[in-house]
mmCIF file of C-alpha atoms in Angstrom:
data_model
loop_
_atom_site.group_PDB
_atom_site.id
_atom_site.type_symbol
_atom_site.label_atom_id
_atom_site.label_comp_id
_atom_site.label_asym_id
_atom_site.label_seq_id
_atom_site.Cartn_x
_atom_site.Cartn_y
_atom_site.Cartn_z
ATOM 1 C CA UNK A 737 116.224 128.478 88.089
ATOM 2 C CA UNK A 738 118.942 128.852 91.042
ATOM 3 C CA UNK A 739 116.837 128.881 94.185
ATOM 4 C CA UNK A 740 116.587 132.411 95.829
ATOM 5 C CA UNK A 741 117.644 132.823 99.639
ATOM 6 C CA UNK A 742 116.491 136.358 101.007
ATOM 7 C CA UNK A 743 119.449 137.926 103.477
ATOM 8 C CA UNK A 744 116.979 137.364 106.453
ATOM 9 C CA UNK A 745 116.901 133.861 105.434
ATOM 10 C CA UNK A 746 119.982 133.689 104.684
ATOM 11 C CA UNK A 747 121.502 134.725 108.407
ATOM 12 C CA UNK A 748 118.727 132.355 109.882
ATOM 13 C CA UNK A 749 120.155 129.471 108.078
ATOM 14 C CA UNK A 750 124.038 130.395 109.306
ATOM 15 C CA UNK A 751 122.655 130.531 113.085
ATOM 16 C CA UNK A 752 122.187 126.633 111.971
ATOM 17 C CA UNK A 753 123.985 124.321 114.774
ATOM 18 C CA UNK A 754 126.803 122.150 112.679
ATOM 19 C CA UNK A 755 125.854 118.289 112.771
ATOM 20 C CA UNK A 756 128.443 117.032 115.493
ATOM 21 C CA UNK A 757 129.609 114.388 117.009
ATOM 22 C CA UNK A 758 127.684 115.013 120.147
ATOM 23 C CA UNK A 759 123.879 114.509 117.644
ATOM 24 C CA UNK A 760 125.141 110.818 116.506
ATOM 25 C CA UNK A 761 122.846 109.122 119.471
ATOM 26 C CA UNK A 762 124.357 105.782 120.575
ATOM 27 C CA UNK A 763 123.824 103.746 124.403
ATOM 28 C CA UNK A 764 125.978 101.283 124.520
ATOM 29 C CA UNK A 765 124.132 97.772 125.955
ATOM 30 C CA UNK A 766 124.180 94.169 125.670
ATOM 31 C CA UNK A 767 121.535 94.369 122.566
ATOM 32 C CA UNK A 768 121.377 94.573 119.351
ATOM 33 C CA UNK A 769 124.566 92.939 118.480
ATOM 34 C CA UNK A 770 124.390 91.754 114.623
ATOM 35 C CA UNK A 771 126.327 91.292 111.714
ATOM 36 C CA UNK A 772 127.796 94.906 110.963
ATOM 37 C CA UNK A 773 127.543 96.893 114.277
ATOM 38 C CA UNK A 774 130.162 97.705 116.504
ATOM 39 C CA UNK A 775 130.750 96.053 119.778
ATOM 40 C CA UNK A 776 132.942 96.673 122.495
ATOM 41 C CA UNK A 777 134.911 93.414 124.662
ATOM 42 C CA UNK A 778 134.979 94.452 127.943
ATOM 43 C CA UNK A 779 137.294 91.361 128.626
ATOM 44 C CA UNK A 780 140.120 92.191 126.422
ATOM 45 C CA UNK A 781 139.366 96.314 125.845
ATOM 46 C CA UNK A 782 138.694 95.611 122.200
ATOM 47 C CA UNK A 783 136.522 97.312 119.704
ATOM 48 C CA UNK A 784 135.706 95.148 116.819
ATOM 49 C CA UNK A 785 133.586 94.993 113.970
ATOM 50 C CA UNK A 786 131.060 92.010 113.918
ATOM 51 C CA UNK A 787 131.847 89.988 110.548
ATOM 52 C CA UNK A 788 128.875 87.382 112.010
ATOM 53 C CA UNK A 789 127.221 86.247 114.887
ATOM 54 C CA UNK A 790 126.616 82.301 115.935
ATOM 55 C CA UNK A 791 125.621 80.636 118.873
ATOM 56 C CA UNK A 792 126.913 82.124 121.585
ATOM 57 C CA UNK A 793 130.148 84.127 119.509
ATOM 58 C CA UNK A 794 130.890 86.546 117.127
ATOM 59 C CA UNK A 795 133.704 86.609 114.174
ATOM 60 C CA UNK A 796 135.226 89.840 114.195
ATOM 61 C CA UNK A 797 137.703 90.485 110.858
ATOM 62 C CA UNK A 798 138.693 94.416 112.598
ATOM 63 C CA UNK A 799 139.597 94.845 116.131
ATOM 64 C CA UNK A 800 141.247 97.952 117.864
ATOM 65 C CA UNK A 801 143.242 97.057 121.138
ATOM 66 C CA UNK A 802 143.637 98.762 123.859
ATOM 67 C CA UNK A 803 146.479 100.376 122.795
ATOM 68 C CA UNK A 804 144.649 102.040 119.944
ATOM 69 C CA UNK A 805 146.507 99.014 117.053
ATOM 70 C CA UNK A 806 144.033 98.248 114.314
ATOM 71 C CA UNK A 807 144.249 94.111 113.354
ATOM 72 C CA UNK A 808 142.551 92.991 110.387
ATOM 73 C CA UNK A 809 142.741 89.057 110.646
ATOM 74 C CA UNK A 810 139.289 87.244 111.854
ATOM 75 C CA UNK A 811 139.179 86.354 115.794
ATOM 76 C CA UNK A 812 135.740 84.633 117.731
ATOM 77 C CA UNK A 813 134.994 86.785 120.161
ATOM 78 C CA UNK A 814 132.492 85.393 123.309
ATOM 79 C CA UNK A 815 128.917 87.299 123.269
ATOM 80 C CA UNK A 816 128.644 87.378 126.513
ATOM 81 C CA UNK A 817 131.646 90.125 126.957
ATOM 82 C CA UNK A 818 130.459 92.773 124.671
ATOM 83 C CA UNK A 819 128.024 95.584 123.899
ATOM 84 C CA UNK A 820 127.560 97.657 121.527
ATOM 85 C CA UNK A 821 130.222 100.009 121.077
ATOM 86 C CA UNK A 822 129.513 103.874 122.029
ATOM 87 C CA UNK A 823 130.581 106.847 120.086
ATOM 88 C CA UNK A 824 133.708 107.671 120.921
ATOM 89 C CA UNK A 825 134.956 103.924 120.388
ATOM 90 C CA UNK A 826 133.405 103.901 117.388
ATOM 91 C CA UNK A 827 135.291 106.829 116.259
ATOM 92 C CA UNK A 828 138.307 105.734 117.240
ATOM 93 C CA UNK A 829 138.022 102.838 114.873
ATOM 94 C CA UNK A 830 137.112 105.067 112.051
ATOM 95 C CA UNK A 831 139.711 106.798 111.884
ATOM 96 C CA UNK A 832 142.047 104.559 111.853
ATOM 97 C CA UNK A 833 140.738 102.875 108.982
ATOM 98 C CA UNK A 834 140.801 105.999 107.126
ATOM 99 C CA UNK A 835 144.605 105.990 108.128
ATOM 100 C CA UNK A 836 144.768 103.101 105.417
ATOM 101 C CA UNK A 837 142.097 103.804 102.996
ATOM 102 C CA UNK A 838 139.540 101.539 104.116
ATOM 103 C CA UNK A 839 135.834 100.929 104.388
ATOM 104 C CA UNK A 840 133.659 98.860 106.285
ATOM 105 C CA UNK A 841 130.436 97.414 104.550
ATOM 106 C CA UNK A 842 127.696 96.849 108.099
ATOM 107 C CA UNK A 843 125.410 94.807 105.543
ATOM 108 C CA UNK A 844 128.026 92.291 104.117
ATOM 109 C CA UNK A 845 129.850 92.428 107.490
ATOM 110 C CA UNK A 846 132.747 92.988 105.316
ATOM 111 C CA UNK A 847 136.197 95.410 104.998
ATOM 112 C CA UNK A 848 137.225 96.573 101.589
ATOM 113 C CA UNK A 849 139.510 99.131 100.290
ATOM 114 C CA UNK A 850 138.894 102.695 98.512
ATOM 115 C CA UNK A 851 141.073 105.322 97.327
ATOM 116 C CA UNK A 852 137.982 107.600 96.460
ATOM 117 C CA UNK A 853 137.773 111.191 96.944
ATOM 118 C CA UNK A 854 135.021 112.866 96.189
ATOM 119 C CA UNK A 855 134.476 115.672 93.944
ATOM 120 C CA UNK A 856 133.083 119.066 94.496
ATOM 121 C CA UNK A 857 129.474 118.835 93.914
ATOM 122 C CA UNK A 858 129.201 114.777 93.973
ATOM 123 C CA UNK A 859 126.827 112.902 95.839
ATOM 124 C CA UNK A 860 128.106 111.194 98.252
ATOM 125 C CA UNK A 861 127.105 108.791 100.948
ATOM 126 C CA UNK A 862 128.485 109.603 104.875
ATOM 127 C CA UNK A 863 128.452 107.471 107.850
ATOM 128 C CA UNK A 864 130.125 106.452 111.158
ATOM 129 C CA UNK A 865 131.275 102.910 110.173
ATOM 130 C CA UNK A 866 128.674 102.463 107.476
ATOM 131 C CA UNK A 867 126.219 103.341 110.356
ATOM 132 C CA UNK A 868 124.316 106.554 111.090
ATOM 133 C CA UNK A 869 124.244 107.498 107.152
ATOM 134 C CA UNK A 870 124.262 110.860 105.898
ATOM 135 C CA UNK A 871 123.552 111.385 102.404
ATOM 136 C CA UNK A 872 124.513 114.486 100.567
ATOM 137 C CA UNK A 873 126.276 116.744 98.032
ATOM 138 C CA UNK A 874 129.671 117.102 98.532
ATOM 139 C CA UNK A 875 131.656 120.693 99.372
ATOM 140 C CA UNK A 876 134.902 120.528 100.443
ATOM 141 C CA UNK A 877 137.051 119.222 103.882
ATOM 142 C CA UNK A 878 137.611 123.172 104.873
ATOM 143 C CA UNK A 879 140.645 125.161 106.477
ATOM 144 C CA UNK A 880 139.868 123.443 109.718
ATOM 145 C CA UNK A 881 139.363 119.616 109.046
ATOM 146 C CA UNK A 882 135.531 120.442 108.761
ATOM 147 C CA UNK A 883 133.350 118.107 106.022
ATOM 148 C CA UNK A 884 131.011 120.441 104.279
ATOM 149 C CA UNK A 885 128.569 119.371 102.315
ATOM 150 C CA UNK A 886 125.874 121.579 99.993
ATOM 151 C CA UNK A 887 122.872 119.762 100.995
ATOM 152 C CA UNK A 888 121.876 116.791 103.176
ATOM 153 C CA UNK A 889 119.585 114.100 104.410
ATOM 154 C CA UNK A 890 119.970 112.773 107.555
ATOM 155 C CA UNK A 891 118.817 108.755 108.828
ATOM 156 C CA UNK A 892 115.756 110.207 109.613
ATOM 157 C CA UNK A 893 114.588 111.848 106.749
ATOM 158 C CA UNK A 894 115.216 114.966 107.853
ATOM 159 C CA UNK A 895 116.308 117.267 105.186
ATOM 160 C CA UNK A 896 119.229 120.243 105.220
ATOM 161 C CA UNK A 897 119.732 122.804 102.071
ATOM 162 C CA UNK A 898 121.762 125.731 103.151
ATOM 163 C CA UNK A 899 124.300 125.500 100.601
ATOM 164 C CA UNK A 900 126.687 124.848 103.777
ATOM 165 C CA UNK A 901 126.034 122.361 106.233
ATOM 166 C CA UNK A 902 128.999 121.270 108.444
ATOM 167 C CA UNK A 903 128.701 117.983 110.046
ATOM 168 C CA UNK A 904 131.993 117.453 111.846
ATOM 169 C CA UNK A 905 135.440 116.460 111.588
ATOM 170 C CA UNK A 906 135.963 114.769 107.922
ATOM 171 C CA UNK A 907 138.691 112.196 110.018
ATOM 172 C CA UNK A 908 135.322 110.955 112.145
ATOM 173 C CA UNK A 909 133.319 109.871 108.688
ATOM 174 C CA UNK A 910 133.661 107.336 105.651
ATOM 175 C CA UNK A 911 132.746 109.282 102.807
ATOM 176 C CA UNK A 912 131.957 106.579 100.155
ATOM 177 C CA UNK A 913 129.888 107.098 96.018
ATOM 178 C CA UNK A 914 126.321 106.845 96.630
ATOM 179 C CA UNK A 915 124.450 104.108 95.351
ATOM 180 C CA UNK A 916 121.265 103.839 93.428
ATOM 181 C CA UNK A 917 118.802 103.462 95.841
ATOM 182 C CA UNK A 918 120.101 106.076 98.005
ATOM 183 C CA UNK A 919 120.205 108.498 95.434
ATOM 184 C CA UNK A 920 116.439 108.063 94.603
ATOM 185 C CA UNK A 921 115.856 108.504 98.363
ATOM 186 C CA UNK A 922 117.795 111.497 98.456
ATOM 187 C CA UNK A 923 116.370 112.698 95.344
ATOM 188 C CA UNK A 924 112.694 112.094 96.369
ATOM 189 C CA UNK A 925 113.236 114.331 100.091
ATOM 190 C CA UNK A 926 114.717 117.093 97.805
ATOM 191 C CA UNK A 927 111.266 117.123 95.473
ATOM 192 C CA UNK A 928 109.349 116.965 98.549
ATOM 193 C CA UNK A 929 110.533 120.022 99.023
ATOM 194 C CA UNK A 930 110.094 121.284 95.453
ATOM 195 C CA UNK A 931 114.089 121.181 94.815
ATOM 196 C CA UNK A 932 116.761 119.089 92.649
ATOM 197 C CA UNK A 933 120.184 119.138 93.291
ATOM 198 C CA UNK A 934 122.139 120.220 90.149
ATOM 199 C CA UNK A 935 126.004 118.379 90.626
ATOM 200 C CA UNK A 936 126.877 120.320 87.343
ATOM 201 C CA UNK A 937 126.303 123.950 88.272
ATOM 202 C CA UNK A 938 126.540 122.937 92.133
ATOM 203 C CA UNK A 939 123.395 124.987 92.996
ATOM 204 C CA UNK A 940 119.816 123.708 94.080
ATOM 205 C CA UNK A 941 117.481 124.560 91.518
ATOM 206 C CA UNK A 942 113.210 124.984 91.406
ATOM 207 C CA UNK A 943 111.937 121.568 90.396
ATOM 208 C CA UNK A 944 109.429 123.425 88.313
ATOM 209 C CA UNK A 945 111.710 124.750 85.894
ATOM 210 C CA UNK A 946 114.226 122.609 86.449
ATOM 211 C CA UNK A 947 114.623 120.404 82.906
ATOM 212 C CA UNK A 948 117.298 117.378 82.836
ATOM 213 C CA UNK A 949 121.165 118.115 80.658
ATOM 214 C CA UNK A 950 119.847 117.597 76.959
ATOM 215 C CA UNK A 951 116.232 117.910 77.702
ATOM 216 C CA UNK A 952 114.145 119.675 75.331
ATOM 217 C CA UNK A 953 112.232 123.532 75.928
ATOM 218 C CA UNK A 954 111.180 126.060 73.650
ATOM 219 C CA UNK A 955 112.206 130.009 73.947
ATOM 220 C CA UNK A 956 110.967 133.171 71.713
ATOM 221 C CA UNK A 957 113.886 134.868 69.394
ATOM 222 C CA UNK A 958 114.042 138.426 68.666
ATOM 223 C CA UNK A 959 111.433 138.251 66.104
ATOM 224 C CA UNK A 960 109.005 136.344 67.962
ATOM 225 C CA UNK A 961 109.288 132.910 66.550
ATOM 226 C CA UNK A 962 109.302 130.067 68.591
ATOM 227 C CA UNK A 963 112.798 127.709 68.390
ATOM 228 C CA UNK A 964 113.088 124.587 70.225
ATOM 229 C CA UNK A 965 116.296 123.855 71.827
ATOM 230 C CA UNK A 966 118.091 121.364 73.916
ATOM 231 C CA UNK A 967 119.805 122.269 77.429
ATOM 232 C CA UNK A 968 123.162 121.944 77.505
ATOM 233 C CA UNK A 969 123.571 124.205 80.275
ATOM 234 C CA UNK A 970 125.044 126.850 78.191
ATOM 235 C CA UNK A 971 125.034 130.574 79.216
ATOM 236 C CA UNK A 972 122.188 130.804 76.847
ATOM 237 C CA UNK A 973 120.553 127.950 78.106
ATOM 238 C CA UNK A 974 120.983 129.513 81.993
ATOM 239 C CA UNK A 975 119.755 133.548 80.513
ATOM 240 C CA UNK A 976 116.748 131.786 79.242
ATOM 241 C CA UNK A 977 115.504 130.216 81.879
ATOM 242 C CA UNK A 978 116.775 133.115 84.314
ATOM 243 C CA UNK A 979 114.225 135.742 82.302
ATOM 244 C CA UNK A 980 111.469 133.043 81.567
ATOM 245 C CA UNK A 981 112.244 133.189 77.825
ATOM 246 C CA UNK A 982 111.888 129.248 78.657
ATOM 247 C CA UNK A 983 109.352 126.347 78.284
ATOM 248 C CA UNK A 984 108.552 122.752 78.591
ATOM 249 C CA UNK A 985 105.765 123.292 76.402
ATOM 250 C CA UNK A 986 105.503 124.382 72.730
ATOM 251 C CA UNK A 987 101.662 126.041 73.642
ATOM 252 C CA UNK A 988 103.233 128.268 76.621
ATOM 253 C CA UNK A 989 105.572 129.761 74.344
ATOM 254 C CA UNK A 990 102.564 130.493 72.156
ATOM 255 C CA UNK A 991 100.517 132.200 74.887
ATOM 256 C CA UNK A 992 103.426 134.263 75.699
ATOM 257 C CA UNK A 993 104.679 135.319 71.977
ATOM 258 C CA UNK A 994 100.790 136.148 71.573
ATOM 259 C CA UNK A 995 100.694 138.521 74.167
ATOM 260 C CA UNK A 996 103.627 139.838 73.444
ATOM 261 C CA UNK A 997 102.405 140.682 70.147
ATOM 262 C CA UNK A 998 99.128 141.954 71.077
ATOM 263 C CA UNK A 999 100.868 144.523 73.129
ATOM 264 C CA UNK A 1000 103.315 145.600 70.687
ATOM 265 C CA UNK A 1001 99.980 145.839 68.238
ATOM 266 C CA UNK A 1002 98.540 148.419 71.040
ATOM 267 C CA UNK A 1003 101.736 150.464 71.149
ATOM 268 C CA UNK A 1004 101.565 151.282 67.193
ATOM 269 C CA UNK A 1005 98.161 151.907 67.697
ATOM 270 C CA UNK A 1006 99.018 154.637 70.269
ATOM 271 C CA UNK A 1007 102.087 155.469 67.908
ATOM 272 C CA UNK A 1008 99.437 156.632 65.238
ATOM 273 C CA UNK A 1009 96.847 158.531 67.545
ATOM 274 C CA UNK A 1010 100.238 160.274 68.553
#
């Protein structure tokens, strides 16, 4: 069943502030430097990503100068001249990896490359150099630039479903496939909220009704018997559920052709007084 969205609701949920860049919370400082982050050398005016940290250095395999050039080959970098990068640095590195198709792993500490592009309706997985992740269903990169995405769950758990949810320039984000584990955590906010994302039909459906591509559910024919079927999401499949001429249970299809029938037994009944 498509989830309903009254017009009140509706216009509440377009008032929505887009996810900017301004709401990606970063102070730079001289902590927190570890394999993955960010980190600014206020020595040299580079912005690197940290490959790994010993001693008193870090390796970094991507660097930005000054002069906004992106260098892939590994430098040591002292730890006692950077911090941890702030937004707009960060950003600046972003995009020009995006310039060349390519994607920064924080956890291995590692660059790969990626010609993906996601597809309308895809889960995906967003974040400011593998940092700050977003997870989500994909939209489209609008008119403007703009990466929309149907639905989203942000670091914090926080949950957004209006069908529409712009969170900022796509040039500022690595949009990679989402992995297993997120998907189950993503999956598990959206039933929290009684929801499941459906990639096929690109709609948020009731997770009451909702029944998995090819599982099984009963419905009533125009005679009244019961027929089981599988969901394919046909039209049929979609009219079904759409009326409530559809059910996960054999014995609620029962209770529902026997009341049919005892009213159409009261009808000829009035038929005959008549």
């Amino acid at each position: 069943m498509a989830l309903n969205i009254t017009g009140k609701e509706a216009k509440k949920r377009m008032k929505m502030k887009p996810y900017r860049r301004k709401d990606i919370k970063n102070i730079p400082g001289k902590l927190c430097i570890s394999k993955g982050v960010v980190v600014f050398n206020e020595a040299t005016l580079e912005t690197g990503l940290v490959g790994n940290v010993s001693g008193e250095c870090i390796s970094v395999p991507v660097r930005v100068t000054a002069d906004k050039q992106l260098f892939t080959d590994d430098v040591v970098m002292p730890l006692k001249d950077c911090r941890e990068a702030d937004t707009e640095q960060k950003i600046a590195v972003q995009r020009l990896l995006n310039k060349r198709h390519l994607v920064w792993d924080r956890r291995k500490g590692a660059l790969s490359e990626s010609m993906y592009i996601p597809k309308d309706g895809q889960q995906v997985k967003v974040s400011l150099l593998d940092g700050h992740v977003i997870l989500g269903a994909f939209k489209e990169i609008d008119r403007k630039g703009n990466l929309v995405l149907y639905c989203l769950m942000e670091e914090d758990g926080t949950l957004r479903h209006s069908l529409h949810e712009e969170i900022g320039i796509a040039e500022n984000w690595q949009i990679t496939p989402i992995g297993t584990s997120a998907r189950s955590r993503f999956a598990d906010a959206l039933h929290r909220e009684g929801i499941v994302w459906n990639g096929r039909l690109k709609r948020l459906e009731s997770l009451e009704m909702h029944i998995n591509r090819g599982g099984k559910y009963y419905y009533l024919n125009d005679v009244l018997e019961i027929r089981e079927c599988r969901d394919s999401s046909r039209p049929s499949d979609r009219k079904r559920l759409e009326c409530g001429n559809y059910f996960r249970e054999r014995k609620d299809a029962e209770l529902v052709r026997d009341c049919v029938r005892s009213i159409v037994k009261l009808n000829r009944g009035k038929d005959v007084r008549r």
